[in-house]
Amino acid sequence: QREFFGDADAADAYETALTRLRNLGARLVEIDFAPFAETARLLYEGPWVAERWIVAEDLLTRDPEAVHPVTRTITEAGAKPTAADAFRALYRLQALRAAVRPVLAGLDAIVVPTAPTAYTLEAVLADPIRLNSRLGTYTNFVNLLDLCGTAVPVAISPAGVPYGVTFLAPAGADGAVAAIARAFAADTGLPVAASGETLALPPLSAPADPGRLNVCVFGAHLSGLPLNGELQAFGGRFVASVTTAPAYGMFLLDGEIQRPGITRLEKNGAALAGEVWSLPLEGIGRLLATIPAPLGLGSVELSDGTRVAGFLAEAAAVAGRPDITAAGGFRAYLADQTG
């Protein structure tokens, strides 16, 4: 279902983005894009163009030549849909929203190309409506499905053409999406616009509420994994995706639920992906009561040199356990196991 309109560089950039996400510890899941694509088509092929018409109707009626011919052609089409067309489209939109709701509920974010390709000004001037519609292949559905998103650069082709991806999630998840996007953008090493400076992740600040504590999790409590619901039930709020300093090992522990044990190593340590969650102090106590030995809370050093409370395992308990450090994170390990 991926569509790049023959642009091999755009396809390569998207694969680069997916590889980078895996290396950052993300678990990638393929989804059915058909309902998103159908919703995107509704925006310009459905009665929503009537919204443009009612805004510009007076001007177009009084002085149509004052409006650019392309804009005029698109806007005047908004005078044609009937009330029946509007209701049919609204009913279809509700069905499409229902179709994507369970998909969105099972993910932290959707990652799509910001645009499927890039066109020259000359190409757009020669075929403006069709090419502009193509550019919205992966974004025209966002407003109709009430999503939020953050676009970030991925790479610049040898020809100097920039490519990017957009992280999308339901409205209200802006902070979580921005945190994912910021971690991704910092990992690209690309300069920020014309500044020439690369983006660095700022140190995590202490929770503004003194009654809360930031806690770093690495295993089954990660977003979307079996025990994440406990964090949320205890009042947890997602803060950021993070990476440890390159000083830790990850080992597979025994138990009904797969989980890793993280421990600091004297040598041959690695940077491991995790998530920081903010919990009320009462929730911390309730969470600790559910954590079996050999796990406990300790001080974890992050890649920016700051420290945060996090789940660590007793060094003696991981001796002889399968070493899964090379995966770079528990999500990546699980993804490797499922192929």
CSV table of C-alpha atoms in Angstrom, one decimal:
chain,number,residue,atom,x,y,z
A,1,GLN,CA,0.0,0.0,0.0
A,2,ARG,CA,3.0,2.3,0.0
A,3,GLU,CA,2.9,4.8,-2.8
A,4,PHE,CA,5.8,7.0,-3.9
A,5,PHE,CA,4.8,7.6,-7.5
A,6,GLY,CA,8.0,6.2,-8.9
A,7,ASP,CA,10.3,8.2,-6.6
A,8,ALA,CA,13.0,5.6,-5.5
A,9,ASP,CA,14.8,8.2,-3.3
A,10,ALA,CA,11.5,8.8,-1.3
A,11,ALA,CA,11.0,5.0,-0.9
A,12,ASP,CA,14.6,4.7,0.3
A,13,ALA,CA,14.2,7.6,2.8
A,14,TYR,CA,11.2,5.9,4.3
A,15,GLU,CA,13.0,2.7,4.7
A,16,THR,CA,15.9,4.6,6.4
A,17,ALA,CA,13.4,6.1,8.8
A,18,LEU,CA,11.9,2.7,9.7
A,19,THR,CA,15.4,1.3,10.3
A,20,ARG,CA,16.3,4.2,12.5
A,21,LEU,CA,13.1,3.7,14.5
A,22,ARG,CA,14.0,0.0,15.0
A,23,ASN,CA,17.4,1.0,16.2
A,24,LEU,CA,15.8,3.4,18.7
A,25,GLY,CA,13.9,0.5,20.1
A,26,ALA,CA,10.5,0.9,18.3
A,27,ARG,CA,8.5,-2.2,17.5
A,28,LEU,CA,7.0,-1.6,14.0
A,29,VAL,CA,3.6,-3.1,13.0
A,30,GLU,CA,2.2,-3.0,9.5
A,31,ILE,CA,-1.3,-1.6,9.3
A,32,ASP,CA,-4.1,-1.6,6.6
A,33,PHE,CA,-3.8,1.9,5.1
A,34,ALA,CA,-7.0,1.6,3.0
A,35,PRO,CA,-9.4,3.4,5.4
A,36,PHE,CA,-6.9,6.2,5.8
A,37,ALA,CA,-6.5,6.6,2.1
A,38,GLU,CA,-10.2,6.6,1.5
A,39,THR,CA,-10.6,9.3,4.2
A,40,ALA,CA,-8.0,11.4,2.4
A,41,ARG,CA,-9.9,11.2,-0.8
A,42,LEU,CA,-13.0,12.4,0.9
A,43,LEU,CA,-11.4,15.7,1.7
A,44,TYR,CA,-11.2,17.0,-1.9
A,45,GLU,CA,-13.5,14.5,-3.7
A,46,GLY,CA,-16.3,14.9,-1.2
A,47,PRO,CA,-18.5,17.7,-0.1
A,48,TRP,CA,-15.9,19.3,2.3
A,49,VAL,CA,-14.8,21.5,-0.6
A,50,ALA,CA,-18.1,23.4,0.0
A,51,GLU,CA,-16.5,24.9,3.1
A,52,ARG,CA,-14.1,26.7,0.8
A,53,TRP,CA,-16.9,27.8,-1.4
A,54,ILE,CA,-19.0,29.5,1.3
A,55,VAL,CA,-15.9,31.5,2.4
A,56,ALA,CA,-15.0,32.7,-1.1
A,57,GLU,CA,-18.5,32.7,-2.7
A,58,ASP,CA,-19.0,36.5,-2.6
A,59,LEU,CA,-15.6,37.2,-4.1
A,60,LEU,CA,-15.9,34.6,-6.8
A,61,THR,CA,-19.4,35.8,-7.7
A,62,ARG,CA,-18.4,39.5,-7.8
A,63,ASP,CA,-14.9,39.3,-9.3
A,64,PRO,CA,-13.8,35.7,-10.3
A,65,GLU,CA,-10.7,37.0,-12.1
A,66,ALA,CA,-9.3,38.2,-8.8
A,67,VAL,CA,-8.7,34.6,-7.8
A,68,HIS,CA,-5.9,32.4,-9.2
A,69,PRO,CA,-7.4,30.1,-11.9
A,70,VAL,CA,-6.3,26.9,-10.1
A,71,THR,CA,-7.7,28.1,-6.8
A,72,ARG,CA,-10.9,29.2,-8.5
A,73,THR,CA,-11.4,25.8,-10.2
A,74,ILE,CA,-11.0,23.9,-6.9
A,75,THR,CA,-13.2,26.3,-4.9
A,76,GLU,CA,-16.0,26.6,-7.5
A,77,ALA,CA,-16.4,22.8,-7.3
A,78,GLY,CA,-17.7,23.4,-3.8
A,79,ALA,CA,-20.9,24.9,-5.1
A,80,LYS,CA,-22.0,21.5,-6.6
A,81,PRO,CA,-22.4,19.1,-3.7
A,82,THR,CA,-26.0,18.7,-2.4
A,83,ALA,CA,-27.2,18.2,1.2
A,84,ALA,CA,-27.7,14.6,0.4
A,85,ASP,CA,-24.0,14.3,-0.7
A,86,ALA,CA,-23.0,15.9,2.6
A,87,PHE,CA,-24.9,13.4,4.7
A,88,ARG,CA,-23.7,10.4,2.7
A,89,ALA,CA,-20.1,11.6,3.2
A,90,LEU,CA,-20.6,12.2,6.9
A,91,TYR,CA,-22.0,8.7,7.3
A,92,ARG,CA,-19.1,7.2,5.4
A,93,LEU,CA,-16.6,9.2,7.5
A,94,GLN,CA,-18.2,7.9,10.7
A,95,ALA,CA,-17.7,4.3,9.4
A,96,LEU,CA,-14.1,5.1,8.5
A,97,ARG,CA,-13.4,6.5,11.9
A,98,ALA,CA,-14.8,3.4,13.5
A,99,ALA,CA,-12.5,1.3,11.2
A,100,VAL,CA,-9.4,3.1,12.3
A,101,ARG,CA,-10.2,3.5,16.0
A,102,PRO,CA,-9.0,0.0,17.0
A,103,VAL,CA,-5.9,0.4,14.8
A,104,LEU,CA,-4.9,3.6,16.6
A,105,ALA,CA,-5.7,2.2,20.0
A,106,GLY,CA,-3.0,-0.5,19.6
A,107,LEU,CA,-0.2,1.9,18.6
A,108,ASP,CA,1.8,4.7,20.1
A,109,ALA,CA,1.9,6.4,16.8
A,110,ILE,CA,1.7,5.9,13.0
A,111,VAL,CA,4.7,6.9,11.0
A,112,VAL,CA,4.1,7.8,7.4
A,113,PRO,CA,6.0,9.7,4.7
A,114,THR,CA,5.4,13.4,5.0
A,115,ALA,CA,4.9,13.4,1.3
A,116,PRO,CA,5.2,10.6,-1.2
A,117,THR,CA,7.6,12.5,-3.5
A,118,ALA,CA,8.7,16.0,-4.3
A,119,TYR,CA,8.0,17.9,-7.5
A,120,THR,CA,9.7,20.9,-9.2
A,121,LEU,CA,7.9,24.2,-9.5
A,122,GLU,CA,7.7,23.6,-13.2
A,123,ALA,CA,6.0,20.3,-12.8
A,124,VAL,CA,3.4,21.7,-10.4
A,125,LEU,CA,2.6,24.6,-12.6
A,126,ALA,CA,2.0,22.2,-15.5
A,127,ASP,CA,-0.3,20.0,-13.5
A,128,PRO,CA,-1.2,21.8,-10.3
A,129,ILE,CA,-4.4,20.0,-9.1
A,130,ARG,CA,-3.3,16.4,-9.6
A,131,LEU,CA,0.3,16.8,-8.3
A,132,ASN,CA,-0.9,18.8,-5.2
A,133,SER,CA,-3.4,16.1,-4.5
A,134,ARG,CA,-0.6,13.5,-4.6
A,135,LEU,CA,1.4,15.5,-2.1
A,136,GLY,CA,-1.4,15.0,0.4
A,137,THR,CA,-1.5,11.2,0.1
A,138,TYR,CA,-0.3,10.7,3.7
A,139,THR,CA,-1.8,13.8,5.3
A,140,ASN,CA,-5.2,14.6,3.8
A,141,PHE,CA,-6.9,12.3,6.2
A,142,VAL,CA,-5.5,13.9,9.4
A,143,ASN,CA,-8.1,16.5,10.1
A,144,LEU,CA,-11.1,14.4,9.2
A,145,LEU,CA,-9.9,11.6,11.6
A,146,ASP,CA,-9.1,14.2,14.3
A,147,LEU,CA,-5.4,13.3,14.6
A,148,CYS,CA,-2.4,15.2,15.7
A,149,GLY,CA,1.0,15.0,14.1
A,150,THR,CA,4.6,16.1,14.0
A,151,ALA,CA,6.7,16.1,10.8
A,152,VAL,CA,10.5,15.6,11.0
A,153,PRO,CA,13.2,15.4,8.3
A,154,VAL,CA,14.8,12.0,7.5
A,155,ALA,CA,17.4,12.6,4.8
A,156,ILE,CA,18.4,14.7,1.9
A,157,SER,CA,18.9,12.9,-1.4
A,158,PRO,CA,22.1,13.3,-3.5
A,159,ALA,CA,20.1,15.7,-5.7
A,160,GLY,CA,19.4,17.9,-2.7
A,161,VAL,CA,15.7,16.9,-2.3
A,162,PRO,CA,14.6,16.7,1.4
A,163,TYR,CA,12.4,13.8,2.6
A,164,GLY,CA,10.7,13.3,5.9
A,165,VAL,CA,8.2,11.4,8.0
A,166,THR,CA,5.2,12.4,10.1
A,167,PHE,CA,4.3,10.8,13.4
A,168,LEU,CA,0.5,10.7,13.9
A,169,ALA,CA,-1.8,9.8,16.8
A,170,PRO,CA,-5.3,10.7,18.1
A,171,ALA,CA,-6.0,14.3,19.1
A,172,GLY,CA,-4.7,14.9,22.7
A,173,ALA,CA,-1.6,12.8,22.3
A,174,ASP,CA,0.4,15.8,21.1
A,175,GLY,CA,3.0,15.5,23.8
A,176,ALA,CA,3.7,11.8,23.2
A,177,VAL,CA,4.0,12.4,19.5
A,178,ALA,CA,6.3,15.3,19.9
A,179,ALA,CA,8.5,13.3,22.3
A,180,ILE,CA,8.9,10.5,19.7
A,181,ALA,CA,9.5,13.0,16.9
A,182,ARG,CA,12.1,14.9,18.9
A,183,ALA,CA,14.0,11.7,19.8
A,184,PHE,CA,13.9,10.6,16.1
A,185,ALA,CA,15.0,14.0,14.8
A,186,ALA,CA,18.0,14.2,17.3
A,187,ASP,CA,19.1,10.7,16.0
A,188,THR,CA,19.2,11.9,12.4
A,189,GLY,CA,22.0,14.3,13.0
A,190,LEU,CA,20.5,16.7,10.4
A,191,PRO,CA,20.8,20.4,10.8
A,192,VAL,CA,17.8,22.4,12.1
A,193,ALA,CA,16.6,24.4,9.1
A,194,ALA,CA,19.1,27.1,8.0
A,195,SER,CA,20.8,27.3,11.4
A,196,GLY,CA,23.3,24.6,10.6
A,197,GLU,CA,23.0,23.3,14.2
A,198,THR,CA,21.9,19.8,15.0
A,199,LEU,CA,19.1,19.0,17.4
A,200,ALA,CA,20.2,17.8,20.8
A,201,LEU,CA,17.8,16.2,23.3
A,202,PRO,CA,17.5,18.5,26.4
A,203,PRO,CA,18.0,16.9,29.8
A,204,LEU,CA,14.8,15.6,31.3
A,205,SER,CA,13.6,18.1,33.9
A,206,ALA,CA,12.2,17.0,37.2
A,207,PRO,CA,8.4,16.7,37.4
A,208,ALA,CA,6.8,20.1,37.9
A,209,ASP,CA,4.6,18.4,40.5
A,210,PRO,CA,6.6,17.6,43.6
A,211,GLY,CA,4.1,14.8,44.3
A,212,ARG,CA,5.3,12.9,41.2
A,213,LEU,CA,8.5,11.0,40.2
A,214,ASN,CA,9.9,10.2,36.8
A,215,VAL,CA,10.6,6.5,36.4
A,216,CYS,CA,12.4,4.9,33.5
A,217,VAL,CA,11.0,1.5,32.3
A,218,PHE,CA,12.7,-0.9,29.9
A,219,GLY,CA,10.6,-4.0,29.6
A,220,ALA,CA,7.0,-5.2,29.8
A,221,HIS,CA,5.9,-1.7,31.1
A,222,LEU,CA,6.8,0.0,27.8
A,223,SER,CA,3.9,1.5,25.8
A,224,GLY,CA,1.8,-1.1,24.2
A,225,LEU,CA,3.4,-4.0,26.1
A,226,PRO,CA,1.5,-6.3,28.5
A,227,LEU,CA,2.2,-4.4,31.8
A,228,ASN,CA,1.9,-0.8,30.5
A,229,GLY,CA,-1.7,-0.8,31.7
A,230,GLU,CA,-0.4,-0.9,35.3
A,231,LEU,CA,1.5,2.3,34.8
A,232,GLN,CA,-1.6,4.0,33.5
A,233,ALA,CA,-3.8,2.5,36.3
A,234,PHE,CA,-1.3,3.9,38.9
A,235,GLY,CA,-1.6,7.4,37.4
A,236,GLY,CA,1.3,7.2,35.0
A,237,ARG,CA,1.9,9.8,32.3
A,238,PHE,CA,4.2,9.2,29.4
A,239,VAL,CA,7.1,11.8,29.4
A,240,ALA,CA,9.7,10.7,26.7
A,241,SER,CA,11.4,8.0,24.9
A,242,VAL,CA,15.0,7.9,26.1
A,243,THR,CA,18.3,6.0,25.7
A,244,THR,CA,20.7,5.1,28.5
A,245,ALA,CA,24.3,5.9,28.6
A,246,PRO,CA,26.4,3.2,26.8
A,247,ALA,CA,27.0,1.4,30.1
A,248,TYR,CA,24.3,-1.2,30.5
A,249,GLY,CA,23.5,-4.8,29.8
A,250,MET,CA,20.1,-6.4,29.2
A,251,PHE,CA,19.4,-10.0,30.1
A,252,LEU,CA,16.2,-12.1,29.7
A,253,LEU,CA,14.7,-13.1,33.0
A,254,ASP,CA,12.5,-16.1,34.0
A,255,GLY,CA,8.8,-15.6,34.4
A,256,GLU,CA,5.4,-16.0,32.9
A,257,ILE,CA,5.7,-12.6,31.2
A,258,GLN,CA,8.8,-12.0,29.2
A,259,ARG,CA,10.8,-9.1,30.7
A,260,PRO,CA,14.4,-8.0,30.7
A,261,GLY,CA,16.8,-7.3,33.6
A,262,ILE,CA,18.9,-4.2,33.1
A,263,THR,CA,22.2,-3.9,35.0
A,264,ARG,CA,25.1,-1.5,34.8
A,265,LEU,CA,28.3,-3.2,33.5
A,266,GLU,CA,31.9,-2.4,34.2
A,267,LYS,CA,32.8,-2.9,30.6
A,268,ASN,CA,31.2,-3.8,27.2
A,269,GLY,CA,28.0,-1.9,28.1
A,270,ALA,CA,25.6,-0.5,25.6
A,271,ALA,CA,23.0,2.2,25.2
A,272,LEU,CA,19.5,0.8,25.7
A,273,ALA,CA,16.1,2.2,24.7
A,274,GLY,CA,13.5,2.9,27.4
A,275,GLU,CA,10.7,5.2,28.3
A,276,VAL,CA,10.3,7.7,31.1
A,277,TRP,CA,6.9,7.9,32.8
A,278,SER,CA,5.8,10.3,35.5
A,279,LEU,CA,3.9,8.7,38.4
A,280,PRO,CA,2.4,10.1,41.6
A,281,LEU,CA,4.2,9.0,44.7
A,282,GLU,CA,1.3,6.8,45.8
A,283,GLY,CA,1.4,5.1,42.4
A,284,ILE,CA,5.2,4.4,42.8
A,285,GLY,CA,4.4,2.5,46.0
A,286,ARG,CA,1.6,0.5,44.3
A,287,LEU,CA,3.9,-0.2,41.3
A,288,LEU,CA,6.8,-1.4,43.5
A,289,ALA,CA,4.4,-3.9,45.2
A,290,THR,CA,3.9,-5.6,41.8
A,291,ILE,CA,7.6,-5.8,40.9
A,292,PRO,CA,9.1,-9.3,41.6
A,293,ALA,CA,12.7,-9.9,42.6
A,294,PRO,CA,15.4,-9.4,41.3
A,295,LEU,CA,14.0,-6.1,40.0
A,296,GLY,CA,13.9,-2.9,41.9
A,297,LEU,CA,14.3,0.9,41.5
A,298,GLY,CA,17.7,2.4,41.2
A,299,SER,CA,19.5,5.3,39.5
A,300,VAL,CA,19.8,5.1,35.7
A,301,GLU,CA,22.2,7.3,33.7
A,302,LEU,CA,20.7,8.6,30.5
A,303,SER,CA,22.6,9.4,27.3
A,304,ASP,CA,22.6,13.1,28.1
A,305,GLY,CA,24.3,12.5,31.4
A,306,THR,CA,21.3,13.1,33.6
A,307,ARG,CA,20.0,10.4,36.0
A,308,VAL,CA,16.5,9.2,36.6
A,309,ALA,CA,14.9,6.5,38.8
A,310,GLY,CA,14.6,3.3,36.8
A,311,PHE,CA,14.1,-0.4,37.0
A,312,LEU,CA,17.3,-2.3,37.4
A,313,ALA,CA,18.1,-6.0,38.2
A,314,GLU,CA,20.5,-7.4,40.8
A,315,ALA,CA,23.8,-8.2,39.1
A,316,ALA,CA,24.0,-11.6,40.6
A,317,ALA,CA,20.6,-12.5,39.4
A,318,VAL,CA,21.4,-12.0,35.7
A,319,ALA,CA,24.5,-14.1,35.8
A,320,GLY,CA,24.0,-17.0,33.3
A,321,ARG,CA,20.8,-15.5,31.9
A,322,PRO,CA,20.5,-15.0,28.1
A,323,ASP,CA,22.3,-11.8,27.1
A,324,ILE,CA,20.1,-9.7,24.8
A,325,THR,CA,22.0,-6.5,25.0
A,326,ALA,CA,22.8,-6.4,21.3
A,327,ALA,CA,19.1,-5.8,20.5
A,328,GLY,CA,19.5,-2.3,21.9
A,329,GLY,CA,16.1,-2.4,23.7
A,330,PHE,CA,13.4,-4.8,24.7
A,331,ARG,CA,11.0,-3.7,21.9
A,332,ALA,CA,13.7,-4.4,19.3
A,333,TYR,CA,14.4,-7.8,20.9
A,334,LEU,CA,10.7,-8.8,20.7
A,335,ALA,CA,10.5,-7.6,17.1
A,336,ASP,CA,13.5,-9.8,16.3
A,337,GLN,CA,11.9,-12.8,17.9
A,338,THR,CA,8.6,-12.3,15.9
A,339,GLY,CA,10.5,-11.9,12.6
